Coordinates of C-alpha atoms in Angstrom, one line a residue:
M1 CA 41.5 -21.1 16.4
P2 CA 40.1 -18.1 14.4
P3 CA 37.0 -18.8 12.2
T4 CA 37.9 -19.4 8.7
M5 CA 36.6 -16.9 6.1
A6 CA 35.2 -17.8 2.7
P7 CA 37.5 -16.9 0.1
V8 CA 36.7 -13.7 -1.9
S9 CA 35.9 -14.4 -5.6
T10 CA 38.1 -12.6 -8.0
D11 CA 35.7 -13.4 -10.9
P12 CA 34.9 -10.1 -12.7
R13 CA 31.7 -11.6 -13.9
Q14 CA 30.4 -12.0 -10.3
A15 CA 31.4 -8.4 -9.7
A16 CA 29.8 -7.2 -12.7
F17 CA 26.6 -9.3 -11.9
R18 CA 26.4 -7.8 -8.4
E19 CA 26.9 -4.3 -9.8
H20 CA 24.5 -4.5 -13.0
V21 CA 22.2 -7.3 -12.3
L22 CA 21.1 -7.4 -8.8
P23 CA 19.9 -4.0 -8.5
E24 CA 17.5 -4.7 -11.3
L25 CA 16.0 -7.8 -9.8
E26 CA 13.0 -6.4 -8.6
V27 CA 12.0 -4.7 -11.9
M28 CA 12.5 -8.1 -13.7
L29 CA 10.4 -9.9 -11.4
R30 CA 7.5 -7.3 -12.0
V31 CA 8.0 -7.3 -15.6
A32 CA 8.1 -11.2 -15.6
R33 CA 4.8 -11.2 -13.7
R34 CA 3.1 -9.1 -16.5
L35 CA 4.4 -11.2 -19.2
T36 CA 3.6 -14.5 -17.7
G37 CA 0.5 -13.6 -15.4
D38 CA 1.6 -16.1 -13.0
A39 CA 3.9 -15.5 -10.0
N40 CA 5.7 -19.0 -10.0
E41 CA 6.3 -18.9 -13.8
A42 CA 7.5 -15.3 -13.4
E43 CA 10.2 -16.5 -11.1
D44 CA 11.4 -19.4 -13.4
L45 CA 11.5 -17.1 -16.2
V46 CA 13.8 -14.4 -14.3
Q47 CA 16.0 -17.4 -13.2
D48 CA 16.4 -18.4 -16.8
A49 CA 17.0 -14.9 -17.9
L50 CA 19.6 -14.2 -15.1
V51 CA 21.4 -17.4 -16.1
R52 CA 21.7 -16.0 -19.7
A53 CA 22.7 -12.6 -18.4
F54 CA 25.4 -14.0 -16.3
R55 CA 26.7 -16.0 -19.4
A56 CA 26.6 -12.9 -21.4
L57 CA 28.2 -10.5 -19.0
D58 CA 31.6 -10.5 -20.6
R59 CA 30.0 -9.1 -23.6
F60 CA 27.9 -6.3 -21.8
D61 CA 29.5 -2.8 -22.0
G62 CA 27.9 -1.7 -18.7
R63 CA 25.5 0.9 -20.3
Y64 CA 21.9 0.7 -19.7
P65 CA 21.8 -2.5 -17.6
R66 CA 17.9 -2.2 -17.2
A67 CA 17.3 -2.2 -21.0
W68 CA 19.9 -5.1 -21.4
L69 CA 18.4 -7.2 -18.9
L70 CA 14.7 -6.6 -19.9
T71 CA 15.7 -7.5 -23.5
I72 CA 17.1 -10.7 -22.2
L73 CA 14.1 -11.2 -20.1
R74 CA 11.6 -10.6 -23.2
N75 CA 13.7 -12.9 -25.5
T76 CA 13.9 -15.6 -22.9
H77 CA 9.9 -15.3 -22.4
Y78 CA 9.3 -15.6 -26.1
N79 CA 11.8 -18.6 -26.5
R80 CA 10.0 -20.4 -23.6
R81 CA 6.5 -19.6 -25.1
R82 CA 7.6 -20.7 -28.5
K83 CA 8.8 -24.0 -27.0
R84 CA 5.4 -24.6 -25.3
T85 CA 3.2 -23.4 -28.2
P86 CA 2.6 -26.2 -30.7
D87 CA 4.2 -25.4 -34.1
L88 CA 0.7 -25.8 -35.8
L89 CA -0.6 -22.6 -34.0
E90 CA 0.0 -19.4 -35.6
D91 CA 1.2 -16.6 -33.3
E92 CA -2.0 -14.8 -33.8
V93 CA -4.1 -17.7 -32.6
A94 CA -1.6 -18.5 -29.8
Q95 CA -2.0 -14.9 -28.5
Q96 CA -5.8 -15.5 -28.3
L97 CA -5.5 -18.5 -26.1
P98 CA -6.3 -17.7 -22.4
G99 CA -3.5 -16.6 -20.2
R100 CA -1.5 -18.8 -18.0
G101 CA -2.6 -17.4 -14.6
A102 CA -5.0 -19.4 -12.4
D103 CA -8.0 -17.3 -13.7
A104 CA -6.9 -16.8 -17.1
R105 CA -6.1 -13.3 -17.2
D106 CA -2.7 -11.8 -18.0
G107 CA -0.5 -10.0 -15.5
T108 CA -1.7 -6.5 -16.2
A109 CA -5.2 -7.2 -15.9
E110 CA -4.7 -9.1 -12.6
A111 CA -2.9 -6.1 -11.2
A112 CA -5.5 -3.5 -12.6
L113 CA -8.5 -5.7 -11.5
G114 CA -7.0 -6.1 -8.0
K115 CA -8.6 -4.6 -4.8
G116 CA -6.6 -1.5 -4.9
F117 CA -8.6 0.2 -8.1
D118 CA -11.8 1.7 -8.1
P119 CA -14.5 -0.5 -9.6
L120 CA -15.2 2.0 -12.5
V121 CA -11.3 2.2 -13.4
R122 CA -11.2 -1.6 -13.2
E123 CA -14.2 -1.8 -15.6
A124 CA -12.4 0.6 -17.9
L125 CA -9.1 -1.2 -18.0
S126 CA -10.9 -4.7 -18.4
K127 CA -12.4 -3.4 -21.7
L128 CA -9.0 -2.5 -23.2
S129 CA -7.2 -4.7 -25.7
L130 CA -4.2 -6.7 -24.5
K131 CA -1.7 -4.4 -26.1
H132 CA -3.2 -1.3 -24.4
R133 CA -3.4 -3.1 -21.0
Q134 CA 0.2 -3.9 -21.4
V135 CA 1.5 -0.5 -21.8
I136 CA -0.6 0.8 -19.2
G137 CA 0.7 -1.8 -16.9
L138 CA 4.3 -1.2 -17.9
I139 CA 4.3 2.5 -17.8
D140 CA 1.6 3.6 -15.4
L141 CA 1.7 0.6 -12.8
D142 CA 5.3 -0.4 -13.0
G143 CA 6.9 2.8 -13.7
L144 CA 9.1 1.9 -16.8
T145 CA 10.1 4.4 -19.2
Y146 CA 8.9 4.4 -22.7
Q147 CA 12.2 2.8 -24.0
E148 CA 12.1 0.1 -21.4
A149 CA 8.5 -0.8 -22.2
A150 CA 9.4 -0.7 -25.9
D151 CA 12.2 -3.1 -25.4
I152 CA 9.9 -5.7 -23.5
L153 CA 7.3 -5.4 -26.1
G154 CA 9.7 -5.6 -28.9
V155 CA 8.2 -2.4 -30.5
P156 CA 9.5 1.2 -31.2
A157 CA 9.2 3.6 -28.4
G158 CA 6.8 5.6 -30.5
T159 CA 4.5 2.8 -30.7
V160 CA 4.5 2.5 -27.0
M161 CA 3.6 6.1 -26.6
S162 CA 0.8 5.9 -29.2
R163 CA -0.7 3.0 -27.5
L164 CA -0.4 4.5 -24.2
H165 CA -2.3 7.7 -25.5
R166 CA -5.0 5.8 -27.0
A167 CA -5.4 3.4 -23.7
R168 CA -5.4 6.4 -21.5
A169 CA -8.0 8.1 -23.8
K170 CA -10.1 5.0 -23.9
V171 CA -10.0 4.8 -20.1
R172 CA -10.8 8.5 -19.9
D173 CA -13.8 8.1 -22.3
H174 CA -15.1 5.2 -20.3
L175 CA -15.0 7.1 -17.1
E176 CA -16.6 10.0 -18.5
S177 CA -19.3 8.0 -20.1
Q178 CA -20.2 6.5 -16.6
G179 CA -20.5 10.2 -15.1
F180 CA -17.0 10.3 -13.7
G181 CA -15.5 13.8 -13.7
E182 CA -18.5 15.5 -15.0
D183 CA -19.5 18.7 -13.3
T184 CA -22.5 17.9 -11.0
T185 CA -23.3 21.5 -9.9

């Protein structure tokens, strides 16, 4: 008797999911790690975002799937954070609370302060504000476009470019103040 084959699904949402969503899964996980600062929490966030994306696939026009998915990811993250943050805390106060990572650093700082960076660069990055570390992490470390980073952060692309310029200038200034890049001849 020949082995039975599983029936092929004819659901157009499943085909669209395979075409538009699955290729972006790795990017979603990297960005989720930056947003949450914790690998397990990032996986949960991506899972929630994938469920929302699957439910909304019939309304997706097929253009710019990465931007669409990262917007869903960002909104899912904000909704989850809002549910976990007591209503008594204002957003500004909540943003000053320690991160959720094991060492209380945000995802960008964890990546930047990892073993792969020169200690001088790590020091320069650690002195940046959260918003500046975020743009360096998303653009320079994760390789996202300005628009993708803007969608994740919920700010205009021009703001991302401005923050990135300032962040890079601060890193450069710090490195130069420590003697890096100076002519030693």
